[in-house]
């Protein structure tokens, strides 16, 4: 059956009658989709969002929640707070397909396991911003035994496993070899996510584990495994600084190798060596979702949807009204990085472009200019990679915190995150397991 997404009578600031507005459907609540939702003119469009996640996640600070530096709710913003004309304009559901001939999105209810109802949502304009999934490169055992770090649920699972392993390691009668295995954490992937997670772990060990599990501190070890260079999108001098800092830490190791298998209690490297461990966090790049794979639009070699300069999908797009942005898409002949910054900027551009088209204007193509990158490396030090200014150390850490504190999605989060930082600094991290 078809579900109409036409809004009710106006509420508050929404004063244009529903039948005069176009139906804009957004798939996804990540950086790209949420940016469109926040910036599009809702006097022109009735905006409907379809996503199995009902919140926006500030991913640059996700690693901080794995050890209790920040709390989970401090970096998420409920999507409904962005303002919908009708409460039925948000669907906590999974998009399963798009019929471009009929201009409908096919959806599936994900809340009731015994009632997987499928239905359709009609659109005048469709924005695909469904993101991507971690790329395992077909490595055996990753899905069964490793942890990813893309969602709040992932961070919570990692946090619980870390605390579980510390509690098991203090039980009477446990062998030293088993203690070392439990407290060996392997991070596969040397990109920003892997490096920042390792940095948060290092701070947690130095500032909290030494106080709470003093005898077990000596057994803690963190191994970062990266086949190529770490932080590949950063300047070489900053990469070298990060490598130097990791090398100075006795309980951290950087291995230039490739994981070929993950088991319940170990990982196997390409040289045949086996590393016993109690936790594996996999952060090695992105792959398209099944939903993206099933779409019949043009795609590149990585499986991303290919768009023109106006972010319109190429290929089967007869009405020229389907757009894509974020990690699930790339611009033809002008490739974009898979970063939060690129997705957010594309979302702001597309919202403005849609507004302009409805006023008879012809928007210019999207042009992305990298504003720079930041990465935390532990010990209150960070890397700042800007075109005109590159810095490392404590000054870069101050910029890292200021930049993220001001970029959070709402004033509520801008208050909560600094308060969490202050509480962790004064009282230590919260090690409750729940």
XYZ file of C-alpha atoms in Angstrom:
434
model
C 0.000 0.000 0.000
C 1.089 3.578 -0.547
C 1.517 5.870 2.405
C 0.808 9.499 1.709
C 3.354 11.905 3.137
C 1.288 15.055 2.609
C 1.327 17.127 5.781
C -1.554 18.273 7.924
C -2.559 21.852 8.488
C 0.297 24.086 9.472
C 1.576 24.297 13.030
C 3.424 27.286 14.389
C 5.823 28.750 11.833
C 4.664 26.433 9.068
C 2.080 28.518 7.273
C 1.951 27.266 3.668
C -0.877 24.782 2.945
C 0.280 21.174 2.584
C -0.919 20.696 -1.014
C 1.350 23.551 -2.166
C 4.558 21.901 -0.959
C 6.748 19.336 -2.690
C 7.385 16.001 -0.987
C 11.086 15.689 -0.134
C 12.158 12.278 1.172
C 15.554 11.763 2.830
C 16.961 8.269 3.403
C 19.398 8.341 6.306
C 20.128 10.397 9.425
C 23.900 10.699 9.126
C 25.924 13.802 8.357
C 24.571 14.306 4.848
C 20.898 13.571 5.432
C 20.746 15.436 8.736
C 22.425 18.466 7.157
C 19.734 18.609 4.467
C 16.997 18.211 7.081
C 18.375 21.091 9.163
C 18.906 23.492 6.261
C 16.147 22.887 3.715
C 13.303 25.396 3.595
C 10.351 23.636 5.220
C 7.981 26.320 3.959
C 8.656 24.959 0.474
C 9.000 21.228 1.211
C 7.253 18.652 3.331
C 10.283 16.692 4.530
C 10.002 12.975 5.312
C 12.961 11.053 6.753
C 13.371 7.266 6.576
C 16.007 5.644 8.779
C 16.392 2.723 11.213
C 18.223 5.210 13.480
C 16.192 7.985 15.116
C 19.142 10.192 16.045
C 22.055 12.064 14.524
C 25.427 10.873 15.814
C 28.427 13.182 16.150
C 30.886 10.527 14.961
C 34.195 12.425 15.552
C 33.695 11.983 19.295
C 32.389 8.406 19.206
C 35.748 6.920 20.268
C 35.595 8.986 23.474
C 32.475 7.104 24.587
C 34.165 3.689 24.458
C 36.118 4.375 27.664
C 33.745 6.754 29.428
C 35.420 10.072 28.592
C 32.042 11.098 27.179
C 28.612 9.596 27.718
C 26.676 8.167 24.790
C 23.763 10.604 24.946
C 26.150 13.556 24.930
C 26.941 13.048 21.236
C 23.512 12.153 19.811
C 20.632 14.426 18.872
C 17.101 13.033 18.339
C 16.077 13.581 14.710
C 12.571 14.664 15.688
C 14.098 17.705 17.410
C 14.898 19.068 13.943
C 11.184 19.774 13.481
C 8.667 17.947 11.289
C 5.379 19.413 10.161
C 3.673 16.109 10.898
C 4.849 13.459 13.371
C 4.246 10.858 10.646
C 6.998 12.425 8.550
C 9.663 10.409 10.341
C 9.728 6.667 9.639
C 11.817 4.491 11.956
C 12.188 1.956 9.180
C 14.622 0.532 6.670
C 14.520 1.565 3.017
C 14.665 -1.565 0.851
C 14.333 -0.164 -2.658
C 13.386 2.718 -4.944
C 10.920 2.621 -7.849
C 11.982 5.623 -9.949
C 9.147 5.151 -12.446
C 6.485 5.552 -9.765
C 8.611 7.851 -7.535
C 8.231 5.750 -4.402
C 10.606 4.429 -1.742
C 9.934 0.904 -0.525
C 10.277 0.572 3.252
C 10.236 -2.170 5.857
C 9.235 -1.888 9.494
C 12.165 -2.864 11.744
C 10.607 -2.382 15.187
C 8.492 -5.524 15.373
C 10.268 -8.769 14.557
C 7.001 -10.664 14.039
C 5.438 -7.908 11.933
C 7.878 -6.963 9.166
C 5.381 -4.850 7.263
C 6.434 -3.390 3.941
C 4.987 -0.172 2.586
C 5.768 2.681 0.195
C 6.430 6.394 0.607
C 5.913 8.695 -2.367
C 8.315 11.528 -3.208
C 8.776 14.488 -5.525
C 12.482 14.669 -4.673
C 14.520 11.863 -3.116
C 17.862 12.203 -1.324
C 19.820 9.002 -0.698
C 22.170 9.491 2.253
C 22.216 5.997 3.735
C 25.946 5.918 4.470
C 28.104 2.806 4.259
C 29.169 -0.208 6.321
C 32.643 -1.305 7.492
C 34.701 -3.073 4.849
C 35.985 -6.453 6.027
C 37.728 -7.255 2.701
C 36.354 -10.778 3.091
C 38.581 -11.513 6.087
C 37.314 -14.659 7.865
C 35.959 -14.188 11.387
C 35.520 -10.404 11.369
C 31.735 -10.388 11.604
C 31.755 -13.151 14.207
C 34.534 -11.981 16.520
C 35.514 -8.336 15.868
C 33.833 -5.099 16.927
C 33.159 -2.165 14.617
C 33.056 1.500 15.678
C 30.397 3.290 13.622
C 27.344 3.491 15.887
C 26.552 4.140 19.553
C 25.684 0.451 19.945
C 29.213 -0.424 18.729
C 30.816 1.930 21.261
C 28.699 0.528 24.062
C 29.612 -3.059 23.128
C 33.312 -2.154 23.092
C 33.025 -0.403 26.444
C 31.325 -3.418 27.996
C 33.920 -5.819 26.588
C 36.821 -3.717 27.939
C 35.297 -3.576 31.429
C 34.325 -7.257 31.291
C 37.899 -8.242 30.467
C 39.330 -6.175 33.312
C 36.904 -7.727 35.798
C 37.707 -11.269 34.612
C 41.438 -10.541 34.838
C 41.210 -9.882 38.600
C 39.481 -13.176 39.435
C 41.390 -15.530 41.730
C 43.209 -18.356 40.003
C 43.449 -16.785 36.553
C 46.808 -17.355 34.874
C 49.136 -14.553 33.851
C 48.970 -15.693 30.229
C 45.185 -15.382 30.281
C 45.432 -11.946 31.920
C 47.732 -10.790 29.131
C 45.369 -12.155 26.476
C 42.297 -10.505 28.015
C 44.032 -7.145 28.299
C 45.555 -7.161 24.819
C 43.449 -4.943 22.546
C 44.012 -5.149 18.786
C 42.971 -2.260 16.539
C 42.884 -3.135 12.844
C 43.206 0.002 10.739
C 45.323 3.117 11.197
C 42.861 5.746 10.002
C 41.473 8.504 12.242
C 38.960 6.174 13.919
C 41.554 3.560 14.830
C 44.162 6.086 15.981
C 41.690 8.077 18.084
C 40.303 4.930 19.693
C 43.865 3.900 20.555
C 44.485 7.376 22.007
C 41.395 7.175 24.220
C 42.463 3.719 25.397
C 45.929 4.971 26.257
C 44.524 7.839 28.343
C 42.104 5.461 30.055
C 44.946 3.133 31.027
C 47.220 5.924 32.253
C 44.587 7.875 34.190
C 42.011 5.323 35.368
C 43.270 1.746 35.028
C 46.362 2.580 37.115
C 44.011 3.769 39.863
C 41.280 1.109 39.621
C 43.208 -1.984 38.448
C 46.735 -1.166 39.596
C 48.091 -4.727 39.470
C 46.683 -5.389 35.988
C 48.105 -2.240 34.383
C 51.367 -4.000 33.548
C 49.499 -6.549 31.411
C 47.628 -4.027 29.245
C 48.782 -3.830 25.641
C 47.351 -2.077 22.576
C 48.403 -3.156 19.082
C 47.509 -1.031 16.056
C 47.786 -3.017 12.829
C 48.016 -1.097 9.559
C 49.386 -2.467 6.292
C 50.110 0.999 4.861
C 50.736 4.358 6.550
C 48.618 5.550 9.440
C 46.423 8.647 8.967
C 46.904 8.580 5.174
C 44.977 11.822 4.584
C 47.281 13.814 6.893
C 50.537 15.579 6.060
C 53.637 13.359 6.199
C 55.149 15.365 9.042
C 52.025 14.812 11.139
C 52.001 11.113 10.287
C 55.608 10.883 11.472
C 54.738 12.722 14.697
C 51.912 10.263 15.423
C 54.205 7.284 14.727
C 56.830 8.790 17.043
C 54.303 9.254 19.861
C 53.002 5.699 19.511
C 56.579 4.381 19.577
C 57.287 6.219 22.841
C 54.459 4.410 24.646
C 55.621 1.157 26.155
C 52.180 -0.425 26.081
C 51.352 0.522 22.482
C 52.695 -1.135 19.339
C 52.294 -0.199 15.673
C 52.537 -3.216 13.374
C 52.835 -2.785 9.611
C 51.080 -5.969 8.602
C 47.752 -7.366 7.424
C 45.214 -9.399 9.402
C 44.140 -12.474 7.460
C 41.926 -14.091 10.100
C 40.089 -13.169 13.294
C 39.262 -15.830 15.870
C 37.490 -15.666 19.226
C 40.743 -15.218 21.170
C 43.327 -14.139 18.583
C 44.138 -12.605 15.217
C 46.410 -14.106 12.570
C 48.747 -11.881 10.546
C 49.921 -12.352 6.966
C 53.352 -13.538 8.149
C 51.661 -16.403 10.019
C 52.097 -15.003 13.517
C 49.156 -15.295 15.922
C 48.378 -12.558 18.450
C 46.272 -13.671 21.443
C 43.867 -10.887 22.420
C 40.676 -10.127 24.296
C 39.236 -7.479 21.969
C 39.522 -6.729 18.250
C 38.237 -3.417 16.879
C 37.973 -3.382 13.078
C 38.288 0.000 11.357
C 39.603 -0.497 7.824
C 37.437 1.498 5.437
C 33.943 1.429 3.994
C 31.782 -0.733 1.759
C 28.317 -0.066 0.262
C 25.155 -1.178 2.046
C 22.960 -3.886 0.543
C 20.363 -1.174 -0.197
C 22.937 0.737 -2.286
C 24.061 -2.437 -4.054
C 20.483 -3.143 -5.132
C 19.870 0.291 -6.661
C 20.090 0.550 -10.456
C 21.834 3.900 -10.652
C 25.364 4.295 -12.001
C 28.135 3.249 -9.574
C 31.885 3.527 -9.359
C 34.407 0.786 -8.695
C 33.852 1.016 -4.935
C 30.102 0.518 -5.298
C 29.205 4.140 -4.538
C 26.402 5.904 -6.395
C 27.825 8.254 -9.014
C 26.324 11.743 -9.231
C 26.786 14.797 -11.423
C 28.056 18.098 -10.068
C 24.582 18.917 -8.727
C 24.540 15.637 -6.740
C 21.880 14.089 -9.017
C 22.237 10.345 -9.490
C 23.478 9.255 -12.901
C 21.962 6.305 -14.731
C 18.322 5.363 -14.251
C 16.933 8.683 -13.051
C 14.155 9.494 -15.572
C 12.580 12.320 -13.555
C 15.993 13.797 -12.660
C 14.805 14.063 -9.061
C 16.979 11.549 -7.174
C 20.089 12.810 -5.386
C 22.817 11.090 -3.363
C 25.490 12.309 -0.960
C 27.714 11.159 1.874
C 29.625 7.900 2.104
C 27.220 6.094 -0.236
C 27.948 8.445 -3.155
C 30.687 10.206 -5.109
C 30.753 12.981 -7.680
C 31.702 12.004 -11.238
C 35.189 13.275 -12.148
C 35.461 15.168 -8.861
C 35.827 12.528 -6.136
C 35.029 13.482 -2.557
C 36.576 12.125 0.651
C 34.371 9.907 2.823
C 34.394 12.301 5.745
C 31.812 13.955 7.973
C 32.953 17.346 6.688
C 32.344 16.471 3.028
C 28.914 14.953 3.756
C 27.800 17.897 5.896
C 28.903 20.446 3.312
C 27.186 18.498 0.519
C 23.999 18.428 2.591
C 24.079 22.184 3.097
C 24.701 22.719 -0.624
C 21.851 20.426 -1.662
C 19.396 22.067 0.738
C 20.258 25.500 -0.692
C 20.139 24.191 -4.275
C 16.664 22.712 -3.785
C 15.476 25.996 -2.294
C 16.912 27.928 -5.262
C 15.345 25.637 -7.866
C 11.912 26.128 -6.364
C 12.447 29.871 -6.884
C 13.400 29.380 -10.542
C 17.154 29.788 -10.064
C 19.920 27.568 -11.468
C 22.376 26.646 -8.684
C 26.057 26.271 -9.427
C 27.633 22.787 -9.176
C 28.872 21.619 -5.795
C 32.534 22.324 -5.096
C 34.184 20.889 -2.011
C 37.116 22.633 -0.406
C 38.704 20.762 2.493
C 38.746 23.000 5.558
C 41.292 20.775 7.287
C 41.395 17.747 9.554
C 41.949 17.088 13.238
C 42.861 13.921 15.095
C 43.428 13.166 18.775
C 46.515 11.060 19.560
C 46.384 10.865 23.386
C 48.091 12.573 26.331
C 46.152 15.792 25.583
C 47.867 16.070 22.217
C 46.377 16.185 18.743
C 47.173 16.780 15.081
C 45.899 19.783 13.149
C 46.125 19.454 9.373
C 45.116 22.668 7.577
C 46.392 23.913 4.233
C 48.015 27.016 5.716
C 48.766 25.735 9.211
C 49.880 22.359 10.477
C 50.408 21.733 14.153
C 50.859 18.924 16.631
C 50.886 18.638 20.387
C 48.931 20.485 23.056
C 48.067 23.541 20.944
C 46.458 21.280 18.347
C 44.560 19.506 21.144
C 43.064 22.815 22.312
C 41.935 23.501 18.746
C 40.575 19.934 18.456
C 38.381 20.394 21.509
C 37.234 23.889 20.608
C 36.412 22.896 17.029
C 34.325 19.887 18.002
C 32.630 21.596 20.930
C 31.374 24.341 18.606
C 30.341 21.954 15.800
C 28.008 19.821 17.900
C 24.466 19.694 16.574
C 22.643 21.597 19.329
C 23.195 23.820 22.351
C 22.223 20.900 24.568
C 25.177 18.876 23.266
C 27.456 21.915 23.410
C 26.726 22.041 27.123
C 26.875 18.295 27.817
C 30.175 17.496 26.115
C 32.297 20.106 27.997
C 30.612 19.008 31.235
C 31.549 15.368 30.506
C 35.128 16.414 29.775
C 35.284 18.322 33.052
C 33.777 15.443 35.080
C 36.203 12.929 33.565
C 39.157 15.213 34.297
C 38.163 15.862 37.927
C 36.535 12.585 38.994
C 37.845 10.068 36.462
C 35.959 8.147 33.800
C 32.746 6.309 34.591
C 33.486 2.562 34.523
C 29.921 1.367 35.117
C 28.987 -1.594 32.966
C 25.389 -1.749 31.764
